[in-house]
Amino acid sequence: MKRITSCWFICFFLIASLWKVHAQQPIRVACVGNSITEGYGLGDSTYPKALQRILGSAYEVRNYGLGGRTLLKSGDHPYWKEKAFQEVQQWNPQIVIIELGTNDSKPWNWKDSLNFIPNYREFVEIFKQLPSHPQIYLCLPPPSFSDKFGIRNAVIKKQEIPMIKRVARTEHVRIINLYKGMQHEGAHFYDGIHPDKIGAVHMATYIARQLKLPHQP
């Protein structure tokens, strides 16, 4: 009888220990995007870094942003072809924040606009199939305060945003409206396209408030 009791105690102890270790694992947050996510010109002062500070040690935020990348497969620099796209899937995040579309607005990329919705849906589906079954957030691109690099705010506002909203409805994922959240932050977009250090903090703060987290910051 004592031996059986001891076995049960050991089993209980092991299960409790494993549960404790699992419970202490930080929630994995992947920030997928272009140079706005990557933090072009900011060094280590990116929005994902600021988001990490806001969310705290219960979360691990990783930056998978790559400058110049497009959501469109036919774009000049499609995110699909990058090593980071494979790496973020292998990390198996529990929260995925997608910020793409700014570079798609360039004339030579947007000529394939008919594929924007199907490409975006496929992109989302890849993340939905991960073992972690992550919460997925689609960011409406922030405003472009300049036409530098061929980026066109009119395309972002009038064409891309309605399309991204449609993808979110169809795929049953959430929206983070960075266009609205950053529309009065033009002074903190140092070249009209990319946020400066203050703008990155404001962006991270806005994003954090939109996340449906177990423990809100």
PDB file of C-alpha atoms in Angstrom, residues 62-197:
ATOM      1  CA  ARG A  62      10.442  38.459 -31.924  1.00  0.00           C
ATOM      2  CA  ASN A  63      10.956  40.755 -34.886  1.00  0.00           C
ATOM      3  CA  TYR A  64      10.500  39.077 -38.266  1.00  0.00           C
ATOM      4  CA  GLY A  65      10.329  42.321 -40.224  1.00  0.00           C
ATOM      5  CA  LEU A  66      12.244  42.656 -43.497  1.00  0.00           C
ATOM      6  CA  GLY A  67      12.640  45.896 -45.400  1.00  0.00           C
ATOM      7  CA  GLY A  68      10.982  46.283 -48.778  1.00  0.00           C
ATOM      8  CA  ARG A  69       8.975  43.071 -48.613  1.00  0.00           C
ATOM      9  CA  THR A  70       5.571  42.592 -50.167  1.00  0.00           C
ATOM     10  CA  LEU A  71       2.581  40.426 -49.404  1.00  0.00           C
ATOM     11  CA  LEU A  72       2.024  39.867 -53.100  1.00  0.00           C
ATOM     12  CA  LYS A  73       3.872  36.823 -54.369  1.00  0.00           C
ATOM     13  CA  SER A  74       4.537  38.661 -57.624  1.00  0.00           C
ATOM     14  CA  GLY A  75       6.019  41.687 -55.835  1.00  0.00           C
ATOM     15  CA  ASP A  76       9.589  42.832 -56.354  1.00  0.00           C
ATOM     16  CA  HIS A  77      10.603  41.422 -52.955  1.00  0.00           C
ATOM     17  CA  PRO A  78       7.936  38.951 -51.740  1.00  0.00           C
ATOM     18  CA  TYR A  79       8.054  37.986 -48.069  1.00  0.00           C
ATOM     19  CA  TRP A  80       7.160  34.459 -49.144  1.00  0.00           C
ATOM     20  CA  LYS A  81      10.658  33.791 -50.474  1.00  0.00           C
ATOM     21  CA  GLU A  82      12.523  34.864 -47.350  1.00  0.00           C
ATOM     22  CA  LYS A  83      14.197  32.634 -44.800  1.00  0.00           C
ATOM     23  CA  ALA A  84      12.392  34.608 -42.087  1.00  0.00           C
ATOM     24  CA  PHE A  85       9.065  33.268 -43.364  1.00  0.00           C
ATOM     25  CA  GLN A  86      10.216  29.728 -42.671  1.00  0.00           C
ATOM     26  CA  GLU A  87      11.787  30.692 -39.351  1.00  0.00           C
ATOM     27  CA  VAL A  88       8.654  32.315 -37.970  1.00  0.00           C
ATOM     28  CA  GLN A  89       6.640  29.193 -38.781  1.00  0.00           C
ATOM     29  CA  GLN A  90       9.234  26.971 -37.124  1.00  0.00           C
ATOM     30  CA  TRP A  91       9.072  29.116 -33.987  1.00  0.00           C
ATOM     31  CA  ASN A  92       5.371  28.195 -33.729  1.00  0.00           C
ATOM     32  CA  PRO A  93       4.170  31.526 -32.283  1.00  0.00           C
ATOM     33  CA  GLN A  94       1.001  31.863 -30.248  1.00  0.00           C
ATOM     34  CA  ILE A  95       0.314  35.405 -31.441  1.00  0.00           C
ATOM     35  CA  VAL A  96       1.104  36.631 -34.969  1.00  0.00           C
ATOM     36  CA  ILE A  97       0.976  40.319 -35.907  1.00  0.00           C
ATOM     37  CA  ILE A  98       1.171  40.866 -39.674  1.00  0.00           C
ATOM     38  CA  GLU A  99       2.087  44.329 -40.958  1.00  0.00           C
ATOM     39  CA  LEU A 100       2.406  44.148 -44.740  1.00  0.00           C
ATOM     40  CA  GLY A 101       1.004  46.084 -47.677  1.00  0.00           C
ATOM     41  CA  THR A 102       2.956  49.336 -47.754  1.00  0.00           C
ATOM     42  CA  ASN A 103       5.359  48.153 -50.460  1.00  0.00           C
ATOM     43  CA  ASP A 104       2.545  46.477 -52.365  1.00  0.00           C
ATOM     44  CA  SER A 105       1.131  49.951 -53.087  1.00  0.00           C
ATOM     45  CA  LYS A 106       4.025  50.738 -55.447  1.00  0.00           C
ATOM     46  CA  PRO A 107       2.826  50.913 -59.086  1.00  0.00           C
ATOM     47  CA  TRP A 108       5.004  48.035 -60.302  1.00  0.00           C
ATOM     48  CA  ASN A 109       3.699  45.792 -57.509  1.00  0.00           C
ATOM     49  CA  TRP A 110       0.061  46.884 -57.412  1.00  0.00           C
ATOM     50  CA  LYS A 111      -0.417  46.002 -61.083  1.00  0.00           C
ATOM     51  CA  ASP A 112      -1.123  42.512 -59.705  1.00  0.00           C
ATOM     52  CA  SER A 113      -3.690  43.806 -57.204  1.00  0.00           C
ATOM     53  CA  LEU A 114      -6.212  41.122 -58.183  1.00  0.00           C
ATOM     54  CA  ASN A 115      -4.061  38.602 -56.348  1.00  0.00           C
ATOM     55  CA  PHE A 116      -3.757  40.637 -53.157  1.00  0.00           C
ATOM     56  CA  ILE A 117      -6.751  39.027 -51.441  1.00  0.00           C
ATOM     57  CA  PRO A 118      -6.016  35.404 -52.457  1.00  0.00           C
ATOM     58  CA  ASN A 119      -2.328  35.811 -51.575  1.00  0.00           C
ATOM     59  CA  TYR A 120      -3.205  37.343 -48.198  1.00  0.00           C
ATOM     60  CA  ARG A 121      -5.709  34.597 -47.432  1.00  0.00           C
ATOM     61  CA  GLU A 122      -3.124  31.945 -48.229  1.00  0.00           C
ATOM     62  CA  PHE A 123      -0.593  33.758 -46.036  1.00  0.00           C
ATOM     63  CA  VAL A 124      -3.040  33.767 -43.116  1.00  0.00           C
ATOM     64  CA  GLU A 125      -3.984  30.119 -43.668  1.00  0.00           C
ATOM     65  CA  ILE A 126      -0.350  29.061 -43.342  1.00  0.00           C
ATOM     66  CA  PHE A 127      -0.228  30.553 -39.859  1.00  0.00           C
ATOM     67  CA  LYS A 128      -3.646  29.164 -38.939  1.00  0.00           C
ATOM     68  CA  GLN A 129      -2.353  25.652 -39.644  1.00  0.00           C
ATOM     69  CA  LEU A 130       0.524  25.917 -37.165  1.00  0.00           C
ATOM     70  CA  PRO A 131       0.362  23.523 -34.181  1.00  0.00           C
ATOM     71  CA  SER A 132       0.041  26.518 -31.839  1.00  0.00           C
ATOM     72  CA  HIS A 133      -3.179  27.698 -33.584  1.00  0.00           C
ATOM     73  CA  PRO A 134      -2.127  31.301 -33.002  1.00  0.00           C
ATOM     74  CA  GLN A 135      -4.192  34.412 -32.564  1.00  0.00           C
ATOM     75  CA  ILE A 136      -3.640  36.316 -35.810  1.00  0.00           C
ATOM     76  CA  TYR A 137      -3.844  40.079 -36.216  1.00  0.00           C
ATOM     77  CA  LEU A 138      -3.806  41.844 -39.573  1.00  0.00           C
ATOM     78  CA  CYS A 139      -2.511  45.387 -39.377  1.00  0.00           C
ATOM     79  CA  LEU A 140      -4.047  47.937 -41.682  1.00  0.00           C
ATOM     80  CA  PRO A 141      -0.901  49.706 -42.947  1.00  0.00           C
ATOM     81  CA  PRO A 142      -0.113  53.054 -41.342  1.00  0.00           C
ATOM     82  CA  PRO A 143      -0.580  56.155 -43.497  1.00  0.00           C
ATOM     83  CA  SER A 144       2.112  57.090 -45.963  1.00  0.00           C
ATOM     84  CA  PHE A 145       2.928  60.751 -45.374  1.00  0.00           C
ATOM     85  CA  SER A 146       5.179  60.795 -48.449  1.00  0.00           C
ATOM     86  CA  ASP A 147       5.234  59.225 -51.903  1.00  0.00           C
ATOM     87  CA  LYS A 148       8.877  58.319 -51.414  1.00  0.00           C
ATOM     88  CA  PHE A 149       9.961  54.969 -52.863  1.00  0.00           C
ATOM     89  CA  GLY A 150       6.790  54.875 -54.980  1.00  0.00           C
ATOM     90  CA  ILE A 151       4.558  54.144 -51.974  1.00  0.00           C
ATOM     91  CA  ARG A 152       1.063  55.533 -52.551  1.00  0.00           C
ATOM     92  CA  ASN A 153      -1.180  56.468 -49.652  1.00  0.00           C
ATOM     93  CA  ALA A 154      -4.272  56.611 -51.873  1.00  0.00           C
ATOM     94  CA  VAL A 155      -3.820  52.955 -52.811  1.00  0.00           C
ATOM     95  CA  ILE A 156      -3.292  51.976 -49.178  1.00  0.00           C
ATOM     96  CA  LYS A 157      -6.367  53.859 -47.969  1.00  0.00           C
ATOM     97  CA  LYS A 158      -8.858  53.273 -50.779  1.00  0.00           C
ATOM     98  CA  GLN A 159      -7.895  49.833 -52.052  1.00  0.00           C
ATOM     99  CA  GLU A 160      -5.682  47.839 -49.709  1.00  0.00           C
ATOM    100  CA  ILE A 161      -7.474  48.590 -46.458  1.00  0.00           C
ATOM    101  CA  PRO A 162     -10.908  47.418 -47.705  1.00  0.00           C
ATOM    102  CA  MET A 163      -9.226  44.282 -49.053  1.00  0.00           C
ATOM    103  CA  ILE A 164      -7.449  43.521 -45.783  1.00  0.00           C
ATOM    104  CA  LYS A 165     -10.706  43.996 -43.885  1.00  0.00           C
ATOM    105  CA  ARG A 166     -12.348  41.535 -46.250  1.00  0.00           C
ATOM    106  CA  VAL A 167      -9.570  38.996 -45.645  1.00  0.00           C
ATOM    107  CA  ALA A 168      -9.981  39.410 -41.886  1.00  0.00           C
ATOM    108  CA  ARG A 169     -13.741  38.805 -42.101  1.00  0.00           C
ATOM    109  CA  THR A 170     -13.345  35.770 -44.334  1.00  0.00           C
ATOM    110  CA  GLU A 171     -10.556  34.228 -42.270  1.00  0.00           C
ATOM    111  CA  HIS A 172     -12.105  35.174 -38.910  1.00  0.00           C
ATOM    112  CA  VAL A 173      -9.015  36.967 -37.648  1.00  0.00           C
ATOM    113  CA  ARG A 174      -8.649  40.331 -35.948  1.00  0.00           C
ATOM    114  CA  ILE A 175      -7.710  43.741 -37.326  1.00  0.00           C
ATOM    115  CA  ILE A 176      -5.324  46.299 -35.847  1.00  0.00           C
ATOM    116  CA  ASN A 177      -6.078  49.623 -37.506  1.00  0.00           C
ATOM    117  CA  LEU A 178      -2.653  51.245 -37.697  1.00  0.00           C
ATOM    118  CA  TYR A 179      -3.951  53.631 -40.340  1.00  0.00           C
ATOM    119  CA  LYS A 180      -6.307  55.149 -37.797  1.00  0.00           C
ATOM    120  CA  GLY A 181      -3.930  54.720 -34.877  1.00  0.00           C
ATOM    121  CA  MET A 182      -1.061  56.546 -36.578  1.00  0.00           C
ATOM    122  CA  GLN A 183      -2.942  59.059 -38.724  1.00  0.00           C
ATOM    123  CA  HIS A 184      -1.972  61.974 -36.465  1.00  0.00           C
ATOM    124  CA  GLU A 185       1.626  60.815 -36.000  1.00  0.00           C
ATOM    125  CA  GLY A 186       3.087  62.331 -39.168  1.00  0.00           C
ATOM    126  CA  ALA A 187       5.610  64.324 -37.128  1.00  0.00           C
ATOM    127  CA  HIS A 188       7.038  61.011 -35.902  1.00  0.00           C
ATOM    128  CA  PHE A 189       7.532  59.470 -39.356  1.00  0.00           C
ATOM    129  CA  TYR A 190      10.991  60.818 -40.088  1.00  0.00           C
ATOM    130  CA  ASP A 191      10.854  60.254 -43.859  1.00  0.00           C
ATOM    131  CA  GLY A 192       7.084  60.111 -44.226  1.00  0.00           C
ATOM    132  CA  ILE A 193       7.152  56.308 -44.402  1.00  0.00           C
ATOM    133  CA  HIS A 194       9.002  54.979 -41.349  1.00  0.00           C
ATOM    134  CA  PRO A 195       8.300  55.856 -37.704  1.00  0.00           C
ATOM    135  CA  ASP A 196      11.054  57.387 -35.616  1.00  0.00           C
ATOM    136  CA  LYS A 197      11.817  56.138 -32.105  1.00  0.00           C
TER     137      LYS A 197
END
